[in-house]
PDB file of C-alpha atoms in Angstrom:
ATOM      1  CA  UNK A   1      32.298  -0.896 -20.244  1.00 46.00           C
ATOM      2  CA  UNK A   2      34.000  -3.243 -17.772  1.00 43.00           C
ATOM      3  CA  UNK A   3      35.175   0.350 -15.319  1.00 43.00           C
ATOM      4  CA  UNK A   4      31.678   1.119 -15.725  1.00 43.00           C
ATOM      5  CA  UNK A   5      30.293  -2.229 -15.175  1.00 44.00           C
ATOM      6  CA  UNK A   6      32.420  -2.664 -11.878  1.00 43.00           C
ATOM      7  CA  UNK A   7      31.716   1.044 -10.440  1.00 44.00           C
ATOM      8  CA  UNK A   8      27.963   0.475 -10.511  1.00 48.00           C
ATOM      9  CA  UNK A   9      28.411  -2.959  -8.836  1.00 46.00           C
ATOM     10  CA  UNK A  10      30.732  -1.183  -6.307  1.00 50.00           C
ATOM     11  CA  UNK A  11      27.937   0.943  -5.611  1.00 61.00           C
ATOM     12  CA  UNK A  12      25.314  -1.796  -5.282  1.00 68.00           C
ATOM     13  CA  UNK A  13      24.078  -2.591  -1.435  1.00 70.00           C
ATOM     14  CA  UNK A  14      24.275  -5.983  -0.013  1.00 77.00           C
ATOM     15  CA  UNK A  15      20.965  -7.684   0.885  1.00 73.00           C
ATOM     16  CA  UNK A  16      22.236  -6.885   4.902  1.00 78.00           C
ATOM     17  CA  UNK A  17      23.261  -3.362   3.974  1.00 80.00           C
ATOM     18  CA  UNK A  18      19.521  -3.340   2.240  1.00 76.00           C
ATOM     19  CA  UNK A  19      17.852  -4.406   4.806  1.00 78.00           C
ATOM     20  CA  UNK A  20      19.553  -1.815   7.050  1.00 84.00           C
ATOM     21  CA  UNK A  21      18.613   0.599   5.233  1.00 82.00           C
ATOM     22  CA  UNK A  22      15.023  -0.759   5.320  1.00 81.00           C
ATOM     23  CA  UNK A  23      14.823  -1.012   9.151  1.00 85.00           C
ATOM     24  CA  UNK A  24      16.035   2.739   9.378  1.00 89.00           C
ATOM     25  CA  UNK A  25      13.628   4.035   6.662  1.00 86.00           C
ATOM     26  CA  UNK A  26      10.503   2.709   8.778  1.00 88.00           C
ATOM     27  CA  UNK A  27      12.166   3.350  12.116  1.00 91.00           C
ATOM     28  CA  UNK A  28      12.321   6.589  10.764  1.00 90.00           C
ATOM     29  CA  UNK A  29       8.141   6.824   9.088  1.00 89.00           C
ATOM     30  CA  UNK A  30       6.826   5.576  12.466  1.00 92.00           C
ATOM     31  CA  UNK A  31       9.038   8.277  14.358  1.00 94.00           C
ATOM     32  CA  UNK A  32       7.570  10.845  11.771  1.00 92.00           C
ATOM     33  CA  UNK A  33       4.295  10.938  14.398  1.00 94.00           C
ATOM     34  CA  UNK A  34       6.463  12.724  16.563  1.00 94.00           C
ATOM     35  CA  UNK A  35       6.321  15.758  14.241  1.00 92.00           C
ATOM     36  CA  UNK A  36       2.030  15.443  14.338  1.00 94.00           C
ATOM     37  CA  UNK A  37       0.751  18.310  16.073  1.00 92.00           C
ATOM     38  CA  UNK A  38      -1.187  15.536  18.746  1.00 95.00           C
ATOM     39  CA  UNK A  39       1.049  12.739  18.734  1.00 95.00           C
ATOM     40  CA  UNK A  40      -1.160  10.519  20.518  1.00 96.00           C
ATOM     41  CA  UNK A  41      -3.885  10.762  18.349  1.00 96.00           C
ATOM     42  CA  UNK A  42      -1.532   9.856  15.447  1.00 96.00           C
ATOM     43  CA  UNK A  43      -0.281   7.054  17.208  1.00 97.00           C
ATOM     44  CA  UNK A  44      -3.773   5.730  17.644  1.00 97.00           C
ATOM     45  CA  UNK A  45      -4.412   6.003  14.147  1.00 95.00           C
ATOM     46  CA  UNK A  46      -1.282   4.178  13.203  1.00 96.00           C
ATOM     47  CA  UNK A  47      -1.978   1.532  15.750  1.00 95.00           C
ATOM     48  CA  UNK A  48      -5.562   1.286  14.524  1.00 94.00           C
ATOM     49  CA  UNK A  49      -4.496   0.820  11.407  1.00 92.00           C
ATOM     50  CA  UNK A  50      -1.765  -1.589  11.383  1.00 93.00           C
ATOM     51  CA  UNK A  51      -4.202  -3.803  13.227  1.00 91.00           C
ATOM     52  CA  UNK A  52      -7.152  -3.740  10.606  1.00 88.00           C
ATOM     53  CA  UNK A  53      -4.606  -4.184   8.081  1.00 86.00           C
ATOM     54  CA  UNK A  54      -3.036  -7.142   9.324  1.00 86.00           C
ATOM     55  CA  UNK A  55      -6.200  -8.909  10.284  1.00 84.00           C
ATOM     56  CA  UNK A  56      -7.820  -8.199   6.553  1.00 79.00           C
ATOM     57  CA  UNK A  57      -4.231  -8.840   4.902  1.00 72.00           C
ATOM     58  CA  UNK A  58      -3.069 -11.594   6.200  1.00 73.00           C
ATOM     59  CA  UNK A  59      -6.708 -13.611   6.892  1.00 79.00           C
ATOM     60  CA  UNK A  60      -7.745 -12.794   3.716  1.00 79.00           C
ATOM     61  CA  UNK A  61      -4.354 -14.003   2.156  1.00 76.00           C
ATOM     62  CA  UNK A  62      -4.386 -17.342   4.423  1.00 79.00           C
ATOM     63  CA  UNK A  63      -8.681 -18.093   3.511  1.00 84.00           C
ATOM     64  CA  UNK A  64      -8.135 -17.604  -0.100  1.00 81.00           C
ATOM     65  CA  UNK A  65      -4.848 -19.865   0.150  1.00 79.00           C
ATOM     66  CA  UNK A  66      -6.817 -22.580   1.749  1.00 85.00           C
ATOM     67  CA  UNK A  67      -9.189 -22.150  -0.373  1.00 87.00           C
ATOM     68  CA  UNK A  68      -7.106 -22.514  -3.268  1.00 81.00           C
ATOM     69  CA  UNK A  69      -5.191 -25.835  -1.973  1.00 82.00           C
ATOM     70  CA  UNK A  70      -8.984 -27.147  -1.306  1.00 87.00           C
ATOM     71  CA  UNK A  71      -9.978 -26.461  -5.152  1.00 85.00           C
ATOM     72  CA  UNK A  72      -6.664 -28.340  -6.303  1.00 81.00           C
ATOM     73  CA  UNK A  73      -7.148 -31.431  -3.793  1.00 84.00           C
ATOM     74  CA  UNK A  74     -10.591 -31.563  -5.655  1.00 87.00           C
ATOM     75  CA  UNK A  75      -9.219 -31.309  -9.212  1.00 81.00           C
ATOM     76  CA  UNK A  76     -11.571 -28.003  -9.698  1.00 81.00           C
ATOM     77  CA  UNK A  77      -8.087 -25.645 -10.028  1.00 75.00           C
ATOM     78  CA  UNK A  78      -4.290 -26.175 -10.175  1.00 72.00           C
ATOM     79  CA  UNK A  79      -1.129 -23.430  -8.133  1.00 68.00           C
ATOM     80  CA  UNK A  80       0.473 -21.908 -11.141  1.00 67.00           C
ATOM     81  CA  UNK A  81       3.329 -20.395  -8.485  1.00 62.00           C
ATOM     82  CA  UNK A  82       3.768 -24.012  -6.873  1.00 61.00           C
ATOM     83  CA  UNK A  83       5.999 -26.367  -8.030  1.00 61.00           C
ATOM     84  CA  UNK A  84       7.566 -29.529  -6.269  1.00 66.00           C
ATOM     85  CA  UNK A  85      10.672 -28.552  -7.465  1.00 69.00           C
ATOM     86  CA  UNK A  86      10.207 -24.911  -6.103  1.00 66.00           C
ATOM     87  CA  UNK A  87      12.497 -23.121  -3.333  1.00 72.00           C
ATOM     88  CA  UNK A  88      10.324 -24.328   0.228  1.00 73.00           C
ATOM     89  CA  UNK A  89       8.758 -20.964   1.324  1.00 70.00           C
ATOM     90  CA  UNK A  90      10.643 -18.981   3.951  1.00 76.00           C
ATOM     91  CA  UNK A  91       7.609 -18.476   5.995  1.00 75.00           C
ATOM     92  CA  UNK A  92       9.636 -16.128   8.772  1.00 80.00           C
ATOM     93  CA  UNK A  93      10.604 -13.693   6.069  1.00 79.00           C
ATOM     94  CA  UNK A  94       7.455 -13.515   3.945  1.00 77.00           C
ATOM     95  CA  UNK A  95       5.506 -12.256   7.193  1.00 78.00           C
ATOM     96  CA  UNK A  96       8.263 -10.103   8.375  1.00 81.00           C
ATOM     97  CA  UNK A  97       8.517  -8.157   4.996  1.00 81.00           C
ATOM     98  CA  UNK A  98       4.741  -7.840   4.985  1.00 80.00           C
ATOM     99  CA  UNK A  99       4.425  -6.560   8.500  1.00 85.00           C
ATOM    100  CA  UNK A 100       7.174  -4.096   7.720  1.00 84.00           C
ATOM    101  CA  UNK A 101       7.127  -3.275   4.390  1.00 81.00           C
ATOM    102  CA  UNK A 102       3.168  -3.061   4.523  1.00 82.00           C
ATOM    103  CA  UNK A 103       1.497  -3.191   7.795  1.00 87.00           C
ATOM    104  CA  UNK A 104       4.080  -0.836   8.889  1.00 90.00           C
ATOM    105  CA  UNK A 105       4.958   1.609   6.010  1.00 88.00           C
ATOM    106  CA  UNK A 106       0.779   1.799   4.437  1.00 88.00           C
ATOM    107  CA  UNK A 107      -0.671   2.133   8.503  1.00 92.00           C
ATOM    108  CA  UNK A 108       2.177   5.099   8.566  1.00 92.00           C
ATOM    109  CA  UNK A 109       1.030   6.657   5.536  1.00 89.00           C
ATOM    110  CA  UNK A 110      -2.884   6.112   6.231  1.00 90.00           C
ATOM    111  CA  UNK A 111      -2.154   7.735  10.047  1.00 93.00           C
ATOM    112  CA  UNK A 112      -1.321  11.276   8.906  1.00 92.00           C
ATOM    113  CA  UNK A 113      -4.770  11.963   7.310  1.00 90.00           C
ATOM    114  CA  UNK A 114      -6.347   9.855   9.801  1.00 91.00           C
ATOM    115  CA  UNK A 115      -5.629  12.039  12.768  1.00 94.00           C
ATOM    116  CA  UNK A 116      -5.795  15.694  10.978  1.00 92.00           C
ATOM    117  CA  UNK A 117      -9.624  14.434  10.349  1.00 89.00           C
ATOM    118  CA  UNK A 118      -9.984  13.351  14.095  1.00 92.00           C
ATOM    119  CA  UNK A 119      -8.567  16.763  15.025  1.00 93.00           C
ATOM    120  CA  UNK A 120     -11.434  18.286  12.640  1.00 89.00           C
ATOM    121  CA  UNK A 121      -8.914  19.648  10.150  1.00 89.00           C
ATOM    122  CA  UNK A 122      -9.465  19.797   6.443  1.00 84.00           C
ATOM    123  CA  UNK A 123      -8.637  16.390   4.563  1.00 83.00           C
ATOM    124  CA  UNK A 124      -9.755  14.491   1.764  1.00 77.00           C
ATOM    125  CA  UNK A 125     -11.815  11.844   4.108  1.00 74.00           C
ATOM    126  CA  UNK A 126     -15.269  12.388   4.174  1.00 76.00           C
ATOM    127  CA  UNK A 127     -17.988  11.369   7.000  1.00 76.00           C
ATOM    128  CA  UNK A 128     -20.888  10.509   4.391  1.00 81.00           C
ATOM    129  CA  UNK A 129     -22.037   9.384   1.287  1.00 81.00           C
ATOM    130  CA  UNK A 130     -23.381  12.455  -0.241  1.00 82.00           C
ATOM    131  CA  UNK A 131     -19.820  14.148   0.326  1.00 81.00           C
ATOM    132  CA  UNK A 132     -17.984  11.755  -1.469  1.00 81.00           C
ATOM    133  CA  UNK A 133     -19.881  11.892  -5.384  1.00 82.00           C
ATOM    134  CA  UNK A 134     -21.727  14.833  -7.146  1.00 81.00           C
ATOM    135  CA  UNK A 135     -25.594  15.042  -6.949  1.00 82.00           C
ATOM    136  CA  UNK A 136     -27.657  12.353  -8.413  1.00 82.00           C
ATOM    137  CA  UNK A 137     -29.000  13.515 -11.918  1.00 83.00           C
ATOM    138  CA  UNK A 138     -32.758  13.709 -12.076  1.00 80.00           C
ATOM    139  CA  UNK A 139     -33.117  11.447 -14.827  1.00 82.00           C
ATOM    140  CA  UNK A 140     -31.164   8.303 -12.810  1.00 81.00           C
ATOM    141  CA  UNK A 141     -33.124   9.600  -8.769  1.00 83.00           C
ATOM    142  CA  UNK A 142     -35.792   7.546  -7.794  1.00 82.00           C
ATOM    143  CA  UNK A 143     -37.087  10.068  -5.187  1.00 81.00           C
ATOM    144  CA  UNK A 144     -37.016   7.571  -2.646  1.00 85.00           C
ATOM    145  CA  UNK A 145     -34.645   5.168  -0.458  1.00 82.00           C
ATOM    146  CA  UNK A 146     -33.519   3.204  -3.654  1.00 85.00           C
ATOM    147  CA  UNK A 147     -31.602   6.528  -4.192  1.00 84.00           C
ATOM    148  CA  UNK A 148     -29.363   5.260  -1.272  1.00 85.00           C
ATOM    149  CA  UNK A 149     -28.323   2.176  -3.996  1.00 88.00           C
ATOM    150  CA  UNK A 150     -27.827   4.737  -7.118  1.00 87.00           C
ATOM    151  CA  UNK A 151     -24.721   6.865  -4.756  1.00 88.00           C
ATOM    152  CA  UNK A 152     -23.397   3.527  -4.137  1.00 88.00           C
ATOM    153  CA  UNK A 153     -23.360   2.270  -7.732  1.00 89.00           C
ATOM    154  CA  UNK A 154     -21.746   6.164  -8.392  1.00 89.00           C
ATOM    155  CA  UNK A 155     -19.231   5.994  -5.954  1.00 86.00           C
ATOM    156  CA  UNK A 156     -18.143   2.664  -7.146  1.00 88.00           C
ATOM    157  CA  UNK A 157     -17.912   3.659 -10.860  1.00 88.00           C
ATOM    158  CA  UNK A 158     -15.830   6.611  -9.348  1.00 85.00           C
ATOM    159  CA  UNK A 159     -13.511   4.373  -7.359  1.00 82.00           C
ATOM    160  CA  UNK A 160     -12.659   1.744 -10.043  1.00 83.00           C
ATOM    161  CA  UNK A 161     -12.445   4.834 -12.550  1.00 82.00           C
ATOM    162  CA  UNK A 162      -9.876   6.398 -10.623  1.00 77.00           C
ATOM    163  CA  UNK A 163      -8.059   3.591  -9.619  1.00 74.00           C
ATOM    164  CA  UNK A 164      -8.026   2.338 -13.389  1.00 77.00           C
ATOM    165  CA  UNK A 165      -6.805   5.676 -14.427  1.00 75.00           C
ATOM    166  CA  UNK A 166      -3.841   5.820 -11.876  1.00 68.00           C
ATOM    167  CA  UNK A 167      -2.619   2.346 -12.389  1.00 65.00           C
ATOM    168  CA  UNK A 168      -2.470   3.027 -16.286  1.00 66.00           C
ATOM    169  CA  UNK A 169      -0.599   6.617 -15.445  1.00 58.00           C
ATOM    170  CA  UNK A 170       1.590   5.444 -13.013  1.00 54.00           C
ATOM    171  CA  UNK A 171       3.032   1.983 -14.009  1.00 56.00           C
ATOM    172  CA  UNK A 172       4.518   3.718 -16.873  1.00 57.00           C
ATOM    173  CA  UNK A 173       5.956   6.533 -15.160  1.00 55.00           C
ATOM    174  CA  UNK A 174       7.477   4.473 -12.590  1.00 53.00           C
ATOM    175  CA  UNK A 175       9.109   1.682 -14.888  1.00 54.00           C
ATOM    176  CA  UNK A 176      10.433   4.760 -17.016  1.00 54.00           C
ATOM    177  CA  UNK A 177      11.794   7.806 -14.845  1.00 49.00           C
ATOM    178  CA  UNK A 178      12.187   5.120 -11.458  1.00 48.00           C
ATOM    179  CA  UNK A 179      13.397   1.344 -12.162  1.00 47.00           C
ATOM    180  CA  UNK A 180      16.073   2.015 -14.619  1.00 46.00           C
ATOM    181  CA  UNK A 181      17.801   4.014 -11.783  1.00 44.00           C
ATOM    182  CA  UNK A 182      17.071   1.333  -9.166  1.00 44.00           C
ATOM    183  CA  UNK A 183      17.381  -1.946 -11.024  1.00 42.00           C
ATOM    184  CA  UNK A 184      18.657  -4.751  -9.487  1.00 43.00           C
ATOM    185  CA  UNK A 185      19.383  -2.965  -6.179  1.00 45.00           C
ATOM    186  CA  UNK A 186      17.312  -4.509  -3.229  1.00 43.00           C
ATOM    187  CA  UNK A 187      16.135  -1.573  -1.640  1.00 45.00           C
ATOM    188  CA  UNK A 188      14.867  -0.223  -4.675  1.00 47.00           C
ATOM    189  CA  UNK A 189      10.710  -1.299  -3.378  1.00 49.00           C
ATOM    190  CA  UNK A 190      11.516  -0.102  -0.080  1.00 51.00           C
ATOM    191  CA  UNK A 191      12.586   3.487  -1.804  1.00 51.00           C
ATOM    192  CA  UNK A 192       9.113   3.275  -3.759  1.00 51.00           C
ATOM    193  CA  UNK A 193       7.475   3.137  -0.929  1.00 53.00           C
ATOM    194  CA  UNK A 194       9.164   5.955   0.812  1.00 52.00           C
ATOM    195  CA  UNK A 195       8.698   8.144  -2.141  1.00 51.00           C
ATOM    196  CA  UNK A 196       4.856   8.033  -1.487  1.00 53.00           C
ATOM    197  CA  UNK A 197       5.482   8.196   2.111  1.00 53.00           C
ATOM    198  CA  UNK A 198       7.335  11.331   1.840  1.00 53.00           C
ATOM    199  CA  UNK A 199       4.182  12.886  -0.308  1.00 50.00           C
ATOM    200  CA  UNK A 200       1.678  12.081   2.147  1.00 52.00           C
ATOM    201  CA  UNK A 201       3.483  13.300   4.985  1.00 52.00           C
ATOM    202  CA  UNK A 202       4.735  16.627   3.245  1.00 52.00           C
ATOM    203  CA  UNK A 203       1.273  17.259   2.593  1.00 50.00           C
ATOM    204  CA  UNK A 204      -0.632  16.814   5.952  1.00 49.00           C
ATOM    205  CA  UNK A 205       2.276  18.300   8.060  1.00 45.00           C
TER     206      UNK A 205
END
């Protein structure tokens, strides 16, 4: 148990060797537009991207934490992940790892689709409404504009669905087949990520 204890440690990356290894893994996802049949377009895609992600990530993050510090200053809510006696807050390396490991990495991914439908090739991103949910059943159509209100109220139930379904597929899969093999190491999210990288790209090259 001890050989086997100490050969897995052995094997076990530093936090600097980790975050190597991090730096060359989305070096390497934003070079991937290289291999995009119109570069440029990808690269405005990614660009485009990173930007509205940033600007709803991190604004939205920063309201909702004012917001929060407002409530407790009026005794209407208390921080349950604040404490006095907690570690300060390494602001420089909270907004690093979320402009790399997503700004970065999820504008990467979202790029590849994003162009092949600017290029008018076949994707999964549709232009309208009507394209995106099956044909209103007679018995909920109103025959008129409130119609418009029923394929939103659709396409919502078909979002939350699906994203309900995949969280309670994938969770499992991933703590099973995935963490056991990765535990403790600290690359082990940045791997994750490149996992569903590599799908996404494999599939619209």
């Amino acid at each position: 148990c001890e050989s086997t204890c100490a050969l897995q440690t052995d094997r076990m990356l530093t936090s600097g060797q980790a975050r190597s290894v991090e730096y060359l893994l989305v070096t390497a996802q934003v070079a991937s537009g290289l291999l995009h049949r119109d570069p440029t377009v990808w690269y405005t895609a990614f660009v485009e991207s990173f930007f509205t992600l940033m600007v709803v990530a991190l604004g939205s993050a920063a309201a909702f934490q004012v917001l929060c510090i407002g409530l407790e200053k009026c005794g209407l809510a208390y921080l349950i992940q604040t404490s006095k006696t907690a570690q300060p807050t390494r602001w420089r390396a909270e907004i690093t790892d979320t402009v790399l490991g997503f700004g970065v990495v999820v504008s990467a991914m979202i790029a590849w689709p994003m162009a092949n439908h600017r290029l008018g090739l076949p994707t999964a991103m549709r232009d309208s409404l009507d394209d995106c949910i099956p044909a209103v059943p007679s018995w909920l159509s109103f025959g008129d504009a409130r119609d418009h209100n029923v394929k939103v109220a659709m396409y919502l139930v078909k979002m939350v669905g699906g994203i309900l379904v995949a969280d309670v597929k994938w969770p499992p899969l991933k703590h099973k087949h995935i963490h056991p093999h990765f535990h403790h190491w600290p690359a082990h999210a940045c791997i994750l990520f490149v996992i569903s990288f590599a799908g996404v790209t494999l599939l619209c090259v």
